[in-house]
């Protein structure tokens, strides 16, 4: 525990003799005079007079004082040389210093200006002894001639960084100490004194007199979680805390800033034995892309203060402050279009229902590539001539036969292609064509359909490009060594079963614990409702026998037959940058054919959610991310990652970032390459204006081709982070004092600080000598003793 000012102890001065050569004579003279006084009293019969000892004592005191004066005793010591040492006064200028705690009529900053003004006695006494300098700090350190010249309402309070900068500025100068006047509410401060830096000068934090009476309701943190759960794809969790007493409930309100409409408002009861609470909002934005919201927390009596979206109205509230009752939130629902390539080994019902479900999602485009016939052998027992045209296209005319599929190629049907020539030769043969899609669905197709180069390209599509891959069950999937030994087997989250044969039976599907925790797997809000829904699903007849899960994969659903044996029905795993899912059920279309009458869209919703999971987090050719910069400058780092068509780092692109500020004006910045990361560019942006920020990057290839224009956003709060905790952070100030060798000073002891600090060791000292013998009271006391002794003798008749 650090000491307070009461425990300061002045240095003991040294006692010296100005005439040490008179020591022996003084002793001899004193001894003789003492003997003569005692002999005189004995001769005159004073020893028989009551109280004679009193007269003897007075005379001996006078003799002792006069004998000591012969030695010229003096007090010698060291003291700070006036105005030779610096005394920096460091004042916190952040907004939290403006708060009026409890019933106080002025803030801590108001009292600092009063105590440290140029004409105050406290500051005048300091200025007489030290060379005082005034500094203010919030995010940056600034000097001023007077405390009144320091700004008010600064944002942030970087205490350690500014103390370090002040120490560097004064390095090599004689500093007696640093008088620190702050509330100690500095985010990111170390929790242990050992983690604080070593300061060269002692620091003396000042604790204000009024530190109690805090009454505050504040938001401590917010968490945004986006899911593919159609009913509630965005969940906002708000954590808040209270200090003091708050009767009645608290209202939490979520507002859409673009539409200026209330999304949801709910009442949160407060329990008297707790001080930490939470509220959550589940909502579905009307559109994709970047949107901004504001969450407010208030009591009914303070509702009017939060009616303006641009700021807070002035309100008479019992709270210490209202600025920490609101938070700005950025929600970025990445928009499409997302492209999904569906490849099927034969026409089936699954594609029909999948296509119908995805058609209701405006952000997903489904392209189908369906095999209508396998390769045909190049011989004929009946025809005299062997035609190179597949029999399915014979008889359609010469033009049609010329463009028809050949014997050595399967017959493929393209559905939903963007361009006429897209997928004209079947499954993509080059990376640029396949990597244009975000996800790939393989349905009931054998590995032999693909060339070895195409299989390796699918692997790179997942591992390097970061695409999503979904394998659907069927008679050609998850079976045999041909599948297990192929690249598809490597990508699959399940091993091939030892025996694929099995008797036809009915299977029921259920979600695992992991599946229940995945919002995109659920169709109901609660686990009980989801369990009831699973009971209404039809039984399935076609299920691929699969082996165990691979390391790192986890099951989301299982199927069980009549004997109760379970096997994975839906399993997923991460693979490189991408993700892979496997569905062993081959007749999911039965669910669409036999829907629940009360919820007929369940199967379609499940397909949409699975597809959204598949394309979620798949990188684009240009990606923009926003991250908090280093804590010492409180900036935002805008990073752009650029790729070519093969999703290799783009060489020599031109990258610019346009930032739209809260007021509507914009600024364009040039992003610079990150040396150790190919294809990555970054630029730092600093702005302390509260509100919403939108950044749009423009990436152009070396030849001028536009690669992409990704967008991202962030918010800066109305209240700085120093409002996360209010009051005086005394433990932190005590750690700073202890670490630096200073002491904690109470506000009421500031008047004594200058005098007490003179007794401490400071860099520039001077020697002072104080003569104890050459004082009027010494001779007055000696004469008084002699006169008193003479009067006593006359009174007793001894004179």
mmCIF file with all atom_site columns, C-alpha atoms in Angstrom, residues 416-606:
data_model
loop_
_atom_site.group_PDB
_atom_site.id
_atom_site.type_symbol
_atom_site.label_atom_id
_atom_site.label_alt_id
_atom_site.label_comp_id
_atom_site.label_asym_id
_atom_site.label_entity_id
_atom_site.label_seq_id
_atom_site.pdbx_PDB_ins_code
_atom_site.Cartn_x
_atom_site.Cartn_y
_atom_site.Cartn_z
_atom_site.occupancy
_atom_site.B_iso_or_equiv
_atom_site.pdbx_formal_charge
_atom_site.auth_seq_id
_atom_site.auth_comp_id
_atom_site.auth_asym_id
_atom_site.auth_atom_id
_atom_site.pdbx_PDB_model_num
ATOM 1   C CA . UNK A 1 416 ? -28.526 -21.434 -65.066 1.00 0.00 ? 416 UNK A CA 1
ATOM 2   C CA . UNK A 1 417 ? -25.255 -20.516 -66.770 1.00 0.00 ? 417 UNK A CA 1
ATOM 3   C CA . UNK A 1 418 ? -24.340 -16.811 -66.952 1.00 0.00 ? 418 UNK A CA 1
ATOM 4   C CA . UNK A 1 419 ? -22.840 -16.881 -70.425 1.00 0.00 ? 419 UNK A CA 1
ATOM 5   C CA . UNK A 1 420 ? -23.467 -18.957 -73.519 1.00 0.00 ? 420 UNK A CA 1
ATOM 6   C CA . UNK A 1 421 ? -20.039 -20.565 -73.499 1.00 0.00 ? 421 UNK A CA 1
ATOM 7   C CA . UNK A 1 422 ? -19.872 -21.185 -69.760 1.00 0.00 ? 422 UNK A CA 1
ATOM 8   C CA . UNK A 1 423 ? -19.376 -24.887 -68.968 1.00 0.00 ? 423 UNK A CA 1
ATOM 9   C CA . UNK A 1 424 ? -19.838 -25.664 -72.678 1.00 0.00 ? 424 UNK A CA 1
ATOM 10  C CA . UNK A 1 425 ? -17.223 -28.412 -72.446 1.00 0.00 ? 425 UNK A CA 1
ATOM 11  C CA . UNK A 1 426 ? -18.621 -29.821 -69.217 1.00 0.00 ? 426 UNK A CA 1
ATOM 12  C CA . UNK A 1 427 ? -16.954 -29.624 -65.817 1.00 0.00 ? 427 UNK A CA 1
ATOM 13  C CA . UNK A 1 428 ? -14.323 -26.848 -65.733 1.00 0.00 ? 428 UNK A CA 1
ATOM 14  C CA . UNK A 1 429 ? -10.853 -27.798 -66.904 1.00 0.00 ? 429 UNK A CA 1
ATOM 15  C CA . UNK A 1 430 ? -9.036  -24.645 -65.769 1.00 0.00 ? 430 UNK A CA 1
ATOM 16  C CA . UNK A 1 431 ? -8.885  -23.000 -62.385 1.00 0.00 ? 431 UNK A CA 1
ATOM 17  C CA . UNK A 1 432 ? -10.129 -19.619 -63.578 1.00 0.00 ? 432 UNK A CA 1
ATOM 18  C CA . UNK A 1 433 ? -13.456 -21.166 -64.578 1.00 0.00 ? 433 UNK A CA 1
ATOM 19  C CA . UNK A 1 434 ? -13.973 -23.254 -61.436 1.00 0.00 ? 434 UNK A CA 1
ATOM 20  C CA . UNK A 1 435 ? -12.681 -20.562 -59.072 1.00 0.00 ? 435 UNK A CA 1
ATOM 21  C CA . UNK A 1 436 ? -15.370 -18.211 -60.356 1.00 0.00 ? 436 UNK A CA 1
ATOM 22  C CA . UNK A 1 437 ? -17.795 -20.175 -58.193 1.00 0.00 ? 437 UNK A CA 1
ATOM 23  C CA . UNK A 1 438 ? -18.000 -19.899 -54.408 1.00 0.00 ? 438 UNK A CA 1
ATOM 24  C CA . UNK A 1 439 ? -19.203 -23.421 -53.678 1.00 0.00 ? 439 UNK A CA 1
ATOM 25  C CA . UNK A 1 440 ? -19.420 -26.811 -55.349 1.00 0.00 ? 440 UNK A CA 1
ATOM 26  C CA . UNK A 1 441 ? -22.092 -29.471 -54.768 1.00 0.00 ? 441 UNK A CA 1
ATOM 27  C CA . UNK A 1 442 ? -21.399 -33.012 -56.002 1.00 0.00 ? 442 UNK A CA 1
ATOM 28  C CA . UNK A 1 443 ? -24.446 -35.254 -56.095 1.00 0.00 ? 443 UNK A CA 1
ATOM 29  C CA . UNK A 1 444 ? -24.251 -38.994 -56.777 1.00 0.00 ? 444 UNK A CA 1
ATOM 30  C CA . UNK A 1 445 ? -21.242 -38.885 -59.065 1.00 0.00 ? 445 UNK A CA 1
ATOM 31  C CA . UNK A 1 446 ? -18.244 -41.193 -59.138 1.00 0.00 ? 446 UNK A CA 1
ATOM 32  C CA . UNK A 1 447 ? -14.614 -39.971 -59.016 1.00 0.00 ? 447 UNK A CA 1
ATOM 33  C CA . UNK A 1 448 ? -13.954 -41.547 -62.430 1.00 0.00 ? 448 UNK A CA 1
ATOM 34  C CA . UNK A 1 449 ? -16.142 -38.841 -63.982 1.00 0.00 ? 449 UNK A CA 1
ATOM 35  C CA . UNK A 1 450 ? -13.352 -36.365 -63.362 1.00 0.00 ? 450 UNK A CA 1
ATOM 36  C CA . UNK A 1 451 ? -9.873  -36.385 -64.783 1.00 0.00 ? 451 UNK A CA 1
ATOM 37  C CA . UNK A 1 452 ? -6.978  -36.484 -62.365 1.00 0.00 ? 452 UNK A CA 1
ATOM 38  C CA . UNK A 1 453 ? -6.263  -32.820 -63.102 1.00 0.00 ? 453 UNK A CA 1
ATOM 39  C CA . UNK A 1 454 ? -9.878  -31.907 -62.387 1.00 0.00 ? 454 UNK A CA 1
ATOM 40  C CA . UNK A 1 455 ? -9.842  -33.778 -59.057 1.00 0.00 ? 455 UNK A CA 1
ATOM 41  C CA . UNK A 1 456 ? -6.654  -31.996 -58.043 1.00 0.00 ? 456 UNK A CA 1
ATOM 42  C CA . UNK A 1 457 ? -8.250  -28.715 -59.099 1.00 0.00 ? 457 UNK A CA 1
ATOM 43  C CA . UNK A 1 458 ? -11.255 -29.443 -56.837 1.00 0.00 ? 458 UNK A CA 1
ATOM 44  C CA . UNK A 1 459 ? -8.864  -30.001 -53.978 1.00 0.00 ? 459 UNK A CA 1
ATOM 45  C CA . UNK A 1 460 ? -7.175  -26.644 -54.625 1.00 0.00 ? 460 UNK A CA 1
ATOM 46  C CA . UNK A 1 461 ? -10.614 -25.047 -54.940 1.00 0.00 ? 461 UNK A CA 1
ATOM 47  C CA . UNK A 1 462 ? -11.260 -25.946 -51.316 1.00 0.00 ? 462 UNK A CA 1
ATOM 48  C CA . UNK A 1 463 ? -7.799  -25.749 -49.764 1.00 0.00 ? 463 UNK A CA 1
ATOM 49  C CA . UNK A 1 464 ? -6.343  -22.708 -51.553 1.00 0.00 ? 464 UNK A CA 1
ATOM 50  C CA . UNK A 1 465 ? -9.267  -20.774 -52.962 1.00 0.00 ? 465 UNK A CA 1
ATOM 51  C CA . UNK A 1 466 ? -11.299 -21.287 -49.753 1.00 0.00 ? 466 UNK A CA 1
ATOM 52  C CA . UNK A 1 467 ? -14.439 -22.549 -51.493 1.00 0.00 ? 467 UNK A CA 1
ATOM 53  C CA . UNK A 1 468 ? -17.144 -24.731 -49.980 1.00 0.00 ? 468 UNK A CA 1
ATOM 54  C CA . UNK A 1 469 ? -17.694 -28.351 -51.051 1.00 0.00 ? 469 UNK A CA 1
ATOM 55  C CA . UNK A 1 470 ? -20.791 -30.441 -50.315 1.00 0.00 ? 470 UNK A CA 1
ATOM 56  C CA . UNK A 1 471 ? -21.051 -34.143 -51.185 1.00 0.00 ? 471 UNK A CA 1
ATOM 57  C CA . UNK A 1 472 ? -24.556 -35.586 -51.454 1.00 0.00 ? 472 UNK A CA 1
ATOM 58  C CA . UNK A 1 473 ? -25.243 -39.276 -51.065 1.00 0.00 ? 473 UNK A CA 1
ATOM 59  C CA . UNK A 1 474 ? -26.210 -41.652 -53.846 1.00 0.00 ? 474 UNK A CA 1
ATOM 60  C CA . UNK A 1 475 ? -25.203 -44.977 -55.274 1.00 0.00 ? 475 UNK A CA 1
ATOM 61  C CA . UNK A 1 476 ? -21.979 -43.531 -56.716 1.00 0.00 ? 476 UNK A CA 1
ATOM 62  C CA . UNK A 1 477 ? -20.802 -41.625 -53.626 1.00 0.00 ? 477 UNK A CA 1
ATOM 63  C CA . UNK A 1 478 ? -18.831 -42.719 -50.532 1.00 0.00 ? 478 UNK A CA 1
ATOM 64  C CA . UNK A 1 479 ? -18.209 -46.233 -51.825 1.00 0.00 ? 479 UNK A CA 1
ATOM 65  C CA . UNK A 1 480 ? -15.315 -48.399 -52.833 1.00 0.00 ? 480 UNK A CA 1
ATOM 66  C CA . UNK A 1 481 ? -11.591 -47.889 -52.932 1.00 0.00 ? 481 UNK A CA 1
ATOM 67  C CA . UNK A 1 482 ? -11.964 -45.748 -56.048 1.00 0.00 ? 482 UNK A CA 1
ATOM 68  C CA . UNK A 1 483 ? -13.630 -43.095 -53.914 1.00 0.00 ? 483 UNK A CA 1
ATOM 69  C CA . UNK A 1 484 ? -11.496 -43.532 -50.803 1.00 0.00 ? 484 UNK A CA 1
ATOM 70  C CA . UNK A 1 485 ? -8.208  -43.345 -52.705 1.00 0.00 ? 485 UNK A CA 1
ATOM 71  C CA . UNK A 1 486 ? -9.194  -40.322 -54.794 1.00 0.00 ? 486 UNK A CA 1
ATOM 72  C CA . UNK A 1 487 ? -8.934  -36.637 -53.982 1.00 0.00 ? 487 UNK A CA 1
ATOM 73  C CA . UNK A 1 488 ? -12.665 -36.747 -53.149 1.00 0.00 ? 488 UNK A CA 1
ATOM 74  C CA . UNK A 1 489 ? -11.884 -39.330 -50.502 1.00 0.00 ? 489 UNK A CA 1
ATOM 75  C CA . UNK A 1 490 ? -9.204  -37.027 -49.092 1.00 0.00 ? 490 UNK A CA 1
ATOM 76  C CA . UNK A 1 491 ? -11.684 -34.162 -48.928 1.00 0.00 ? 491 UNK A CA 1
ATOM 77  C CA . UNK A 1 492 ? -14.502 -36.212 -47.406 1.00 0.00 ? 492 UNK A CA 1
ATOM 78  C CA . UNK A 1 493 ? -15.011 -35.760 -43.619 1.00 0.00 ? 493 UNK A CA 1
ATOM 79  C CA . UNK A 1 494 ? -15.925 -39.487 -43.339 1.00 0.00 ? 494 UNK A CA 1
ATOM 80  C CA . UNK A 1 495 ? -13.994 -42.622 -44.224 1.00 0.00 ? 495 UNK A CA 1
ATOM 81  C CA . UNK A 1 496 ? -15.317 -45.159 -46.700 1.00 0.00 ? 496 UNK A CA 1
ATOM 82  C CA . UNK A 1 497 ? -17.221 -48.002 -45.018 1.00 0.00 ? 497 UNK A CA 1
ATOM 83  C CA . UNK A 1 498 ? -15.592 -51.425 -44.931 1.00 0.00 ? 498 UNK A CA 1
ATOM 84  C CA . UNK A 1 499 ? -18.751 -52.925 -46.423 1.00 0.00 ? 499 UNK A CA 1
ATOM 85  C CA . UNK A 1 500 ? -21.154 -50.858 -48.473 1.00 0.00 ? 500 UNK A CA 1
ATOM 86  C CA . UNK A 1 501 ? -23.798 -53.575 -48.787 1.00 0.00 ? 501 UNK A CA 1
ATOM 87  C CA . UNK A 1 502 ? -26.873 -53.507 -46.595 1.00 0.00 ? 502 UNK A CA 1
ATOM 88  C CA . UNK A 1 503 ? -30.493 -54.522 -46.563 1.00 0.00 ? 503 UNK A CA 1
ATOM 89  C CA . UNK A 1 504 ? -33.101 -51.902 -47.438 1.00 0.00 ? 504 UNK A CA 1
ATOM 90  C CA . UNK A 1 505 ? -34.530 -50.349 -44.284 1.00 0.00 ? 505 UNK A CA 1
ATOM 91  C CA . UNK A 1 506 ? -36.060 -47.178 -42.958 1.00 0.00 ? 506 UNK A CA 1
ATOM 92  C CA . UNK A 1 507 ? -33.833 -44.544 -41.303 1.00 0.00 ? 507 UNK A CA 1
ATOM 93  C CA . UNK A 1 508 ? -34.789 -41.702 -38.980 1.00 0.00 ? 508 UNK A CA 1
ATOM 94  C CA . UNK A 1 509 ? -32.684 -38.548 -38.711 1.00 0.00 ? 509 UNK A CA 1
ATOM 95  C CA . UNK A 1 510 ? -31.706 -36.680 -35.531 1.00 0.00 ? 510 UNK A CA 1
ATOM 96  C CA . UNK A 1 511 ? -29.355 -33.805 -34.730 1.00 0.00 ? 511 UNK A CA 1
ATOM 97  C CA . UNK A 1 512 ? -26.307 -34.279 -32.572 1.00 0.00 ? 512 UNK A CA 1
ATOM 98  C CA . UNK A 1 513 ? -25.294 -31.904 -29.789 1.00 0.00 ? 513 UNK A CA 1
ATOM 99  C CA . UNK A 1 514 ? -22.964 -30.155 -32.232 1.00 0.00 ? 514 UNK A CA 1
ATOM 100 C CA . UNK A 1 515 ? -25.796 -29.885 -34.720 1.00 0.00 ? 515 UNK A CA 1
ATOM 101 C CA . UNK A 1 516 ? -28.088 -28.295 -32.154 1.00 0.00 ? 516 UNK A CA 1
ATOM 102 C CA . UNK A 1 517 ? -25.429 -25.660 -31.527 1.00 0.00 ? 517 UNK A CA 1
ATOM 103 C CA . UNK A 1 518 ? -25.204 -24.732 -35.213 1.00 0.00 ? 518 UNK A CA 1
ATOM 104 C CA . UNK A 1 519 ? -27.946 -22.190 -36.067 1.00 0.00 ? 519 UNK A CA 1
ATOM 105 C CA . UNK A 1 520 ? -27.830 -23.078 -39.756 1.00 0.00 ? 520 UNK A CA 1
ATOM 106 C CA . UNK A 1 521 ? -28.778 -26.666 -38.876 1.00 0.00 ? 521 UNK A CA 1
ATOM 107 C CA . UNK A 1 522 ? -31.794 -25.685 -36.778 1.00 0.00 ? 522 UNK A CA 1
ATOM 108 C CA . UNK A 1 523 ? -35.189 -24.639 -38.070 1.00 0.00 ? 523 UNK A CA 1
ATOM 109 C CA . UNK A 1 524 ? -36.749 -23.731 -34.721 1.00 0.00 ? 524 UNK A CA 1
ATOM 110 C CA . UNK A 1 525 ? -35.750 -21.249 -32.024 1.00 0.00 ? 525 UNK A CA 1
ATOM 111 C CA . UNK A 1 526 ? -35.546 -23.712 -29.128 1.00 0.00 ? 526 UNK A CA 1
ATOM 112 C CA . UNK A 1 527 ? -34.102 -27.187 -28.693 1.00 0.00 ? 527 UNK A CA 1
ATOM 113 C CA . UNK A 1 528 ? -37.487 -28.614 -27.615 1.00 0.00 ? 528 UNK A CA 1
ATOM 114 C CA . UNK A 1 529 ? -39.214 -27.245 -30.694 1.00 0.00 ? 529 UNK A CA 1
ATOM 115 C CA . UNK A 1 530 ? -36.411 -28.592 -32.884 1.00 0.00 ? 530 UNK A CA 1
ATOM 116 C CA . UNK A 1 531 ? -36.718 -32.048 -31.314 1.00 0.00 ? 531 UNK A CA 1
ATOM 117 C CA . UNK A 1 532 ? -40.464 -32.045 -32.001 1.00 0.00 ? 532 UNK A CA 1
ATOM 118 C CA . UNK A 1 533 ? -39.832 -31.003 -35.602 1.00 0.00 ? 533 UNK A CA 1
ATOM 119 C CA . UNK A 1 534 ? -37.414 -33.894 -36.150 1.00 0.00 ? 534 UNK A CA 1
ATOM 120 C CA . UNK A 1 535 ? -40.141 -36.337 -35.111 1.00 0.00 ? 535 UNK A CA 1
ATOM 121 C CA . UNK A 1 536 ? -42.359 -35.101 -37.964 1.00 0.00 ? 536 UNK A CA 1
ATOM 122 C CA . UNK A 1 537 ? -39.718 -35.729 -40.646 1.00 0.00 ? 537 UNK A CA 1
ATOM 123 C CA . UNK A 1 538 ? -40.323 -38.687 -42.979 1.00 0.00 ? 538 UNK A CA 1
ATOM 124 C CA . UNK A 1 539 ? -38.130 -41.776 -42.842 1.00 0.00 ? 539 UNK A CA 1
ATOM 125 C CA . UNK A 1 540 ? -35.431 -42.196 -45.488 1.00 0.00 ? 540 UNK A CA 1
ATOM 126 C CA . UNK A 1 541 ? -34.732 -45.327 -47.526 1.00 0.00 ? 541 UNK A CA 1
ATOM 127 C CA . UNK A 1 542 ? -31.458 -44.476 -49.267 1.00 0.00 ? 542 UNK A CA 1
ATOM 128 C CA . UNK A 1 543 ? -28.507 -43.962 -46.934 1.00 0.00 ? 543 UNK A CA 1
ATOM 129 C CA . UNK A 1 544 ? -24.888 -44.539 -47.884 1.00 0.00 ? 544 UNK A CA 1
ATOM 130 C CA . UNK A 1 545 ? -22.944 -46.739 -45.515 1.00 0.00 ? 545 UNK A CA 1
ATOM 131 C CA . UNK A 1 546 ? -19.982 -44.686 -44.331 1.00 0.00 ? 546 UNK A CA 1
ATOM 132 C CA . UNK A 1 547 ? -17.150 -45.322 -41.918 1.00 0.00 ? 547 UNK A CA 1
ATOM 133 C CA . UNK A 1 548 ? -15.980 -43.303 -38.955 1.00 0.00 ? 548 UNK A CA 1
ATOM 134 C CA . UNK A 1 549 ? -15.297 -39.591 -38.866 1.00 0.00 ? 549 UNK A CA 1
ATOM 135 C CA . UNK A 1 550 ? -11.897 -38.265 -39.786 1.00 0.00 ? 550 UNK A CA 1
ATOM 136 C CA . UNK A 1 551 ? -9.841  -36.383 -37.192 1.00 0.00 ? 551 UNK A CA 1
ATOM 137 C CA . UNK A 1 552 ? -11.055 -32.792 -37.025 1.00 0.00 ? 552 UNK A CA 1
ATOM 138 C CA . UNK A 1 553 ? -14.492 -33.578 -38.454 1.00 0.00 ? 553 UNK A CA 1
ATOM 139 C CA . UNK A 1 554 ? -17.610 -33.495 -36.329 1.00 0.00 ? 554 UNK A CA 1
ATOM 140 C CA . UNK A 1 555 ? -21.109 -34.870 -36.919 1.00 0.00 ? 555 UNK A CA 1
ATOM 141 C CA . UNK A 1 556 ? -24.115 -32.574 -37.069 1.00 0.00 ? 556 UNK A CA 1
ATOM 142 C CA . UNK A 1 557 ? -26.772 -35.234 -37.683 1.00 0.00 ? 557 UNK A CA 1
ATOM 143 C CA . UNK A 1 558 ? -27.060 -39.002 -37.489 1.00 0.00 ? 558 UNK A CA 1
ATOM 144 C CA . UNK A 1 559 ? -29.422 -41.610 -38.898 1.00 0.00 ? 559 UNK A CA 1
ATOM 145 C CA . UNK A 1 560 ? -30.479 -44.775 -37.131 1.00 0.00 ? 560 UNK A CA 1
ATOM 146 C CA . UNK A 1 561 ? -32.160 -47.868 -38.526 1.00 0.00 ? 561 UNK A CA 1
ATOM 147 C CA . UNK A 1 562 ? -34.511 -50.342 -36.972 1.00 0.00 ? 562 UNK A CA 1
ATOM 148 C CA . UNK A 1 563 ? -31.738 -51.881 -34.855 1.00 0.00 ? 563 UNK A CA 1
ATOM 149 C CA . UNK A 1 564 ? -30.848 -48.466 -33.373 1.00 0.00 ? 564 UNK A CA 1
ATOM 150 C CA . UNK A 1 565 ? -27.351 -48.382 -34.864 1.00 0.00 ? 565 UNK A CA 1
ATOM 151 C CA . UNK A 1 566 ? -26.323 -44.831 -35.649 1.00 0.00 ? 566 UNK A CA 1
ATOM 152 C CA . UNK A 1 567 ? -24.051 -43.543 -38.344 1.00 0.00 ? 567 UNK A CA 1
ATOM 153 C CA . UNK A 1 568 ? -23.165 -40.002 -39.518 1.00 0.00 ? 568 UNK A CA 1
ATOM 154 C CA . UNK A 1 569 ? -25.792 -38.426 -41.732 1.00 0.00 ? 569 UNK A CA 1
ATOM 155 C CA . UNK A 1 570 ? -24.291 -34.935 -41.962 1.00 0.00 ? 570 UNK A CA 1
ATOM 156 C CA . UNK A 1 571 ? -20.632 -34.301 -41.153 1.00 0.00 ? 571 UNK A CA 1
ATOM 157 C CA . UNK A 1 572 ? -18.417 -31.287 -41.788 1.00 0.00 ? 572 UNK A CA 1
ATOM 158 C CA . UNK A 1 573 ? -14.762 -30.332 -41.469 1.00 0.00 ? 573 UNK A CA 1
ATOM 159 C CA . UNK A 1 574 ? -12.352 -27.538 -42.302 1.00 0.00 ? 574 UNK A CA 1
ATOM 160 C CA . UNK A 1 575 ? -9.936  -28.268 -45.138 1.00 0.00 ? 575 UNK A CA 1
ATOM 161 C CA . UNK A 1 576 ? -7.252  -25.682 -45.765 1.00 0.00 ? 576 UNK A CA 1
ATOM 162 C CA . UNK A 1 577 ? -8.947  -22.333 -46.245 1.00 0.00 ? 577 UNK A CA 1
ATOM 163 C CA . UNK A 1 578 ? -12.297 -23.913 -47.115 1.00 0.00 ? 578 UNK A CA 1
ATOM 164 C CA . UNK A 1 579 ? -14.907 -26.242 -45.668 1.00 0.00 ? 579 UNK A CA 1
ATOM 165 C CA . UNK A 1 580 ? -16.324 -29.611 -46.691 1.00 0.00 ? 580 UNK A CA 1
ATOM 166 C CA . UNK A 1 581 ? -19.668 -31.178 -45.831 1.00 0.00 ? 581 UNK A CA 1
ATOM 167 C CA . UNK A 1 582 ? -20.962 -34.675 -46.479 1.00 0.00 ? 582 UNK A CA 1
ATOM 168 C CA . UNK A 1 583 ? -24.617 -35.798 -46.463 1.00 0.00 ? 583 UNK A CA 1
ATOM 169 C CA . UNK A 1 584 ? -24.940 -39.565 -46.621 1.00 0.00 ? 584 UNK A CA 1
ATOM 170 C CA . UNK A 1 585 ? -28.726 -39.495 -47.093 1.00 0.00 ? 585 UNK A CA 1
ATOM 171 C CA . UNK A 1 586 ? -29.481 -40.035 -50.780 1.00 0.00 ? 586 UNK A CA 1
ATOM 172 C CA . UNK A 1 587 ? -33.218 -39.319 -50.780 1.00 0.00 ? 587 UNK A CA 1
ATOM 173 C CA . UNK A 1 588 ? -33.614 -36.010 -48.942 1.00 0.00 ? 588 UNK A CA 1
ATOM 174 C CA . UNK A 1 589 ? -36.183 -35.165 -51.616 1.00 0.00 ? 589 UNK A CA 1
ATOM 175 C CA . UNK A 1 590 ? -38.676 -37.264 -49.635 1.00 0.00 ? 590 UNK A CA 1
ATOM 176 C CA . UNK A 1 591 ? -38.756 -34.493 -47.067 1.00 0.00 ? 591 UNK A CA 1
ATOM 177 C CA . UNK A 1 592 ? -39.905 -32.043 -49.758 1.00 0.00 ? 592 UNK A CA 1
ATOM 178 C CA . UNK A 1 593 ? -42.421 -34.560 -51.073 1.00 0.00 ? 593 UNK A CA 1
ATOM 179 C CA . UNK A 1 594 ? -43.891 -35.189 -47.600 1.00 0.00 ? 594 UNK A CA 1
ATOM 180 C CA . UNK A 1 595 ? -43.756 -31.787 -45.850 1.00 0.00 ? 595 UNK A CA 1
ATOM 181 C CA . UNK A 1 596 ? -45.159 -30.957 -42.448 1.00 0.00 ? 596 UNK A CA 1
ATOM 182 C CA . UNK A 1 597 ? -48.617 -29.431 -43.131 1.00 0.00 ? 597 UNK A CA 1
ATOM 183 C CA . UNK A 1 598 ? -48.042 -26.740 -40.513 1.00 0.00 ? 598 UNK A CA 1
ATOM 184 C CA . UNK A 1 599 ? -44.552 -25.879 -41.800 1.00 0.00 ? 599 UNK A CA 1
ATOM 185 C CA . UNK A 1 600 ? -44.434 -26.779 -45.499 1.00 0.00 ? 600 UNK A CA 1
ATOM 186 C CA . UNK A 1 601 ? -41.295 -24.704 -46.168 1.00 0.00 ? 601 UNK A CA 1
ATOM 187 C CA . UNK A 1 602 ? -39.021 -26.565 -43.733 1.00 0.00 ? 602 UNK A CA 1
ATOM 188 C CA . UNK A 1 603 ? -37.119 -28.527 -46.370 1.00 0.00 ? 603 UNK A CA 1
ATOM 189 C CA . UNK A 1 604 ? -36.588 -25.472 -48.573 1.00 0.00 ? 604 UNK A CA 1
ATOM 190 C CA . UNK A 1 605 ? -35.433 -23.439 -45.586 1.00 0.00 ? 605 UNK A CA 1
ATOM 191 C CA . UNK A 1 606 ? -32.972 -26.174 -44.637 1.00 0.00 ? 606 UNK A CA 1
#
